[in-house]
JSON list of C-alpha atoms in Angstrom, two decimals:
[
{"chain": "A", "resi": 718, "resn": "MET", "atom": "CA", "xyz": [-40.08, -16.59, -26.51]},
{"chain": "A", "resi": 719, "resn": "ILE", "atom": "CA", "xyz": [-37.93, -16.60, -29.62]},
{"chain": "A", "resi": 720, "resn": "HIS", "atom": "CA", "xyz": [-39.42, -19.14, -32.01]},
{"chain": "A", "resi": 721, "resn": "ALA", "atom": "CA", "xyz": [-37.26, -18.40, -35.02]},
{"chain": "A", "resi": 722, "resn": "GLU", "atom": "CA", "xyz": [-33.86, -17.05, -35.74]},
{"chain": "A", "resi": 723, "resn": "GLY", "atom": "CA", "xyz": [-32.15, -15.27, -38.54]},
{"chain": "A", "resi": 724, "resn": "PRO", "atom": "CA", "xyz": [-32.68, -11.93, -40.22]},
{"chain": "A", "resi": 725, "resn": "LEU", "atom": "CA", "xyz": [-35.49, -10.80, -42.47]},
{"chain": "A", "resi": 726, "resn": "LEU", "atom": "CA", "xyz": [-34.65, -10.90, -46.17]},
{"chain": "A", "resi": 727, "resn": "SER", "atom": "CA", "xyz": [-36.12, -7.82, -47.83]},
{"chain": "A", "resi": 728, "resn": "VAL", "atom": "CA", "xyz": [-36.29, -7.93, -51.64]},
{"chain": "A", "resi": 729, "resn": "ASP", "atom": "CA", "xyz": [-37.00, -4.82, -53.74]},
{"chain": "A", "resi": 730, "resn": "VAL", "atom": "CA", "xyz": [-38.34, -6.31, -56.95]},
{"chain": "A", "resi": 731, "resn": "GLY", "atom": "CA", "xyz": [-38.14, -3.01, -58.85]},
{"chain": "A", "resi": 732, "resn": "SER", "atom": "CA", "xyz": [-34.44, -2.41, -58.23]},
{"chain": "A", "resi": 733, "resn": "ARG", "atom": "CA", "xyz": [-33.54, -6.08, -57.74]},
{"chain": "A", "resi": 734, "resn": "GLU", "atom": "CA", "xyz": [-31.76, -5.30, -54.47]},
{"chain": "A", "resi": 735, "resn": "THR", "atom": "CA", "xyz": [-31.80, -7.34, -51.28]},
{"chain": "A", "resi": 736, "resn": "THR", "atom": "CA", "xyz": [-31.11, -6.33, -47.69]},
{"chain": "A", "resi": 737, "resn": "ASP", "atom": "CA", "xyz": [-30.96, -8.19, -44.38]},
{"chain": "A", "resi": 738, "resn": "GLU", "atom": "CA", "xyz": [-32.89, -6.68, -41.48]},
{"chain": "A", "resi": 739, "resn": "ASP", "atom": "CA", "xyz": [-32.91, -7.60, -37.80]},
{"chain": "A", "resi": 740, "resn": "VAL", "atom": "CA", "xyz": [-36.45, -8.40, -36.59]},
{"chain": "A", "resi": 741, "resn": "ASP", "atom": "CA", "xyz": [-35.75, -10.06, -33.24]},
{"chain": "A", "resi": 742, "resn": "ASP", "atom": "CA", "xyz": [-38.16, -7.68, -31.48]},
{"chain": "A", "resi": 743, "resn": "VAL", "atom": "CA", "xyz": [-41.01, -8.89, -33.72]},
{"chain": "A", "resi": 744, "resn": "LEU", "atom": "CA", "xyz": [-40.08, -12.56, -33.28]},
{"chain": "A", "resi": 745, "resn": "GLU", "atom": "CA", "xyz": [-40.08, -12.14, -29.49]},
{"chain": "A", "resi": 746, "resn": "SER", "atom": "CA", "xyz": [-43.55, -10.55, -29.41]},
{"chain": "A", "resi": 747, "resn": "TYR", "atom": "CA", "xyz": [-45.53, -12.29, -32.16]},
{"chain": "A", "resi": 748, "resn": "VAL", "atom": "CA", "xyz": [-46.06, -16.01, -32.71]},
{"chain": "A", "resi": 749, "resn": "GLY", "atom": "CA", "xyz": [-46.53, -17.87, -35.95]},
{"chain": "A", "resi": 750, "resn": "GLY", "atom": "CA", "xyz": [-46.28, -17.00, -39.60]},
{"chain": "A", "resi": 751, "resn": "ARG", "atom": "CA", "xyz": [-49.57, -15.10, -39.58]},
{"chain": "A", "resi": 752, "resn": "GLY", "atom": "CA", "xyz": [-48.72, -13.10, -36.46]},
{"chain": "A", "resi": 753, "resn": "VAL", "atom": "CA", "xyz": [-45.23, -12.16, -37.62]},
{"chain": "A", "resi": 754, "resn": "GLY", "atom": "CA", "xyz": [-46.42, -11.47, -41.17]},
{"chain": "A", "resi": 755, "resn": "THR", "atom": "CA", "xyz": [-49.28, -9.25, -40.02]},
{"chain": "A", "resi": 756, "resn": "LYS", "atom": "CA", "xyz": [-47.03, -7.21, -37.74]},
{"chain": "A", "resi": 757, "resn": "LEU", "atom": "CA", "xyz": [-44.37, -6.72, -40.42]},
{"chain": "A", "resi": 758, "resn": "ALA", "atom": "CA", "xyz": [-46.93, -5.82, -43.10]},
{"chain": "A", "resi": 759, "resn": "HIS", "atom": "CA", "xyz": [-48.73, -3.40, -40.74]},
{"chain": "A", "resi": 760, "resn": "ASP", "atom": "CA", "xyz": [-45.45, -1.63, -39.94]},
{"chain": "A", "resi": 761, "resn": "ARG", "atom": "CA", "xyz": [-44.12, -1.50, -43.51]},
{"chain": "A", "resi": 762, "resn": "ILE", "atom": "CA", "xyz": [-47.13, -0.78, -45.74]},
{"chain": "A", "resi": 763, "resn": "PRO", "atom": "CA", "xyz": [-48.32, 2.86, -45.69]},
{"chain": "A", "resi": 764, "resn": "PHE", "atom": "CA", "xyz": [-52.00, 3.42, -44.88]},
{"chain": "A", "resi": 765, "resn": "ASP", "atom": "CA", "xyz": [-52.75, 4.92, -48.31]},
{"chain": "A", "resi": 766, "resn": "ALA", "atom": "CA", "xyz": [-50.65, 2.48, -50.35]},
{"chain": "A", "resi": 767, "resn": "ASP", "atom": "CA", "xyz": [-51.88, 1.24, -53.70]},
{"chain": "A", "resi": 768, "resn": "PRO", "atom": "CA", "xyz": [-52.21, -2.57, -53.63]},
{"chain": "A", "resi": 769, "resn": "PHE", "atom": "CA", "xyz": [-50.64, -2.71, -57.10]},
{"chain": "A", "resi": 770, "resn": "GLY", "atom": "CA", "xyz": [-48.05, -0.01, -56.36]},
{"chain": "A", "resi": 771, "resn": "PRO", "atom": "CA", "xyz": [-44.44, -0.16, -55.21]},
{"chain": "A", "resi": 772, "resn": "ASP", "atom": "CA", "xyz": [-45.35, 0.63, -51.57]},
{"chain": "A", "resi": 773, "resn": "ASN", "atom": "CA", "xyz": [-47.16, -2.69, -51.14]},
{"chain": "A", "resi": 774, "resn": "SER", "atom": "CA", "xyz": [-45.25, -5.59, -49.61]},
{"chain": "A", "resi": 775, "resn": "LEU", "atom": "CA", "xyz": [-45.72, -9.34, -49.48]},
{"chain": "A", "resi": 776, "resn": "VAL", "atom": "CA", "xyz": [-44.45, -10.99, -46.31]},
{"chain": "A", "resi": 777, "resn": "PHE", "atom": "CA", "xyz": [-43.75, -14.73, -46.44]},
{"chain": "A", "resi": 778, "resn": "ALA", "atom": "CA", "xyz": [-43.35, -16.29, -42.99]},
{"chain": "A", "resi": 779, "resn": "VAL", "atom": "CA", "xyz": [-43.25, -19.86, -41.66]},
{"chain": "A", "resi": 780, "resn": "GLY", "atom": "CA", "xyz": [-44.70, -21.15, -38.41]},
{"chain": "A", "resi": 781, "resn": "PRO", "atom": "CA", "xyz": [-42.83, -21.63, -35.14]},
{"chain": "A", "resi": 782, "resn": "LEU", "atom": "CA", "xyz": [-43.01, -25.44, -35.21]},
{"chain": "A", "resi": 783, "resn": "GLN", "atom": "CA", "xyz": [-41.46, -25.77, -38.66]},
{"chain": "A", "resi": 784, "resn": "THR", "atom": "CA", "xyz": [-38.53, -27.91, -37.51]},
{"chain": "A", "resi": 785, "resn": "SER", "atom": "CA", "xyz": [-40.46, -30.06, -35.04]},
{"chain": "A", "resi": 786, "resn": "MET", "atom": "CA", "xyz": [-41.29, -32.74, -37.64]},
{"chain": "A", "resi": 787, "resn": "MET", "atom": "CA", "xyz": [-44.76, -33.09, -36.07]},
{"chain": "A", "resi": 788, "resn": "SER", "atom": "CA", "xyz": [-47.72, -33.66, -38.38]},
{"chain": "A", "resi": 789, "resn": "TYR", "atom": "CA", "xyz": [-49.47, -30.57, -39.78]},
{"chain": "A", "resi": 790, "resn": "THR", "atom": "CA", "xyz": [-46.82, -28.09, -38.58]},
{"chain": "A", "resi": 791, "resn": "GLY", "atom": "CA", "xyz": [-45.33, -27.27, -41.99]},
{"chain": "A", "resi": 792, "resn": "ARG", "atom": "CA", "xyz": [-47.36, -24.12, -42.61]},
{"chain": "A", "resi": 793, "resn": "MET", "atom": "CA", "xyz": [-46.47, -20.89, -44.37]},
{"chain": "A", "resi": 794, "resn": "SER", "atom": "CA", "xyz": [-48.32, -17.57, -44.45]},
{"chain": "A", "resi": 795, "resn": "CYS", "atom": "CA", "xyz": [-48.29, -14.81, -47.04]},
{"chain": "A", "resi": 796, "resn": "THR", "atom": "CA", "xyz": [-49.50, -11.38, -45.86]},
{"chain": "A", "resi": 797, "resn": "GLY", "atom": "CA", "xyz": [-49.97, -8.19, -47.86]},
{"chain": "A", "resi": 798, "resn": "LEU", "atom": "CA", "xyz": [-52.42, -5.50, -48.97]},
{"chain": "A", "resi": 799, "resn": "SER", "atom": "CA", "xyz": [-55.55, -6.81, -50.69]},
{"chain": "A", "resi": 800, "resn": "PRO", "atom": "CA", "xyz": [-56.54, -5.18, -54.00]},
{"chain": "A", "resi": 801, "resn": "LEU", "atom": "CA", "xyz": [-60.16, -6.19, -53.32]},
{"chain": "A", "resi": 802, "resn": "THR", "atom": "CA", "xyz": [-60.63, -4.61, -49.89]},
{"chain": "A", "resi": 803, "resn": "ASP", "atom": "CA", "xyz": [-57.57, -2.34, -49.44]},
{"chain": "A", "resi": 804, "resn": "GLY", "atom": "CA", "xyz": [-57.03, -4.12, -46.11]},
{"chain": "A", "resi": 805, "resn": "LEU", "atom": "CA", "xyz": [-54.44, -6.63, -44.99]},
{"chain": "A", "resi": 806, "resn": "LEU", "atom": "CA", "xyz": [-54.89, -10.15, -46.29]},
{"chain": "A", "resi": 807, "resn": "SER", "atom": "CA", "xyz": [-53.30, -13.34, -45.08]},
{"chain": "A", "resi": 808, "resn": "SER", "atom": "CA", "xyz": [-53.17, -16.61, -46.95]},
{"chain": "A", "resi": 809, "resn": "ASN", "atom": "CA", "xyz": [-51.96, -19.92, -45.54]},
{"chain": "A", "resi": 810, "resn": "ALA", "atom": "CA", "xyz": [-50.36, -22.87, -47.31]},
{"chain": "A", "resi": 811, "resn": "GLY", "atom": "CA", "xyz": [-49.31, -26.30, -46.14]},
{"chain": "A", "resi": 812, "resn": "GLY", "atom": "CA", "xyz": [-47.34, -29.18, -47.49]},
{"chain": "A", "resi": 813, "resn": "PHE", "atom": "CA", "xyz": [-43.70, -29.09, -48.46]},
{"chain": "A", "resi": 814, "resn": "VAL", "atom": "CA", "xyz": [-43.41, -25.44, -49.50]},
{"chain": "A", "resi": 815, "resn": "SER", "atom": "CA", "xyz": [-42.55, -24.01, -46.07]},
{"chain": "A", "resi": 816, "resn": "ARG", "atom": "CA", "xyz": [-39.50, -26.16, -45.30]},
{"chain": "A", "resi": 817, "resn": "PRO", "atom": "CA", "xyz": [-37.32, -24.78, -48.14]},
{"chain": "A", "resi": 818, "resn": "PHE", "atom": "CA", "xyz": [-38.21, -21.25, -46.99]},
{"chain": "A", "resi": 819, "resn": "TYR", "atom": "CA", "xyz": [-37.11, -22.07, -43.46]},
{"chain": "A", "resi": 820, "resn": "ASP", "atom": "CA", "xyz": [-33.92, -23.79, -44.62]},
{"chain": "A", "resi": 821, "resn": "THR", "atom": "CA", "xyz": [-32.67, -20.59, -46.31]},
{"chain": "A", "resi": 822, "resn": "GLY", "atom": "CA", "xyz": [-31.92, -19.12, -42.87]},
{"chain": "A", "resi": 823, "resn": "TYR", "atom": "CA", "xyz": [-34.32, -16.18, -43.17]}
]
């Protein structure tokens, strides 16, 4: 099931460079902003990364029902390495913030 389309926008804040990456394999296997975000963070953040260092990543992902216009489907997840526990963290937000992210095409 492909629930989203478009590439992944990767932003290197230190060098201010952006790249597009194909993540169709992840979108076919994982559902939802939290699932996709966790998989991408797990694959991209090294095991011994410093949460405040350049190896850490933040993954912003929207849910699969973003364009359905149903109530309570406009959710967005942010996943990364926690400075408190050194494990993956995932935060979820609702409201109107996820639609502009989806509309960018990434």
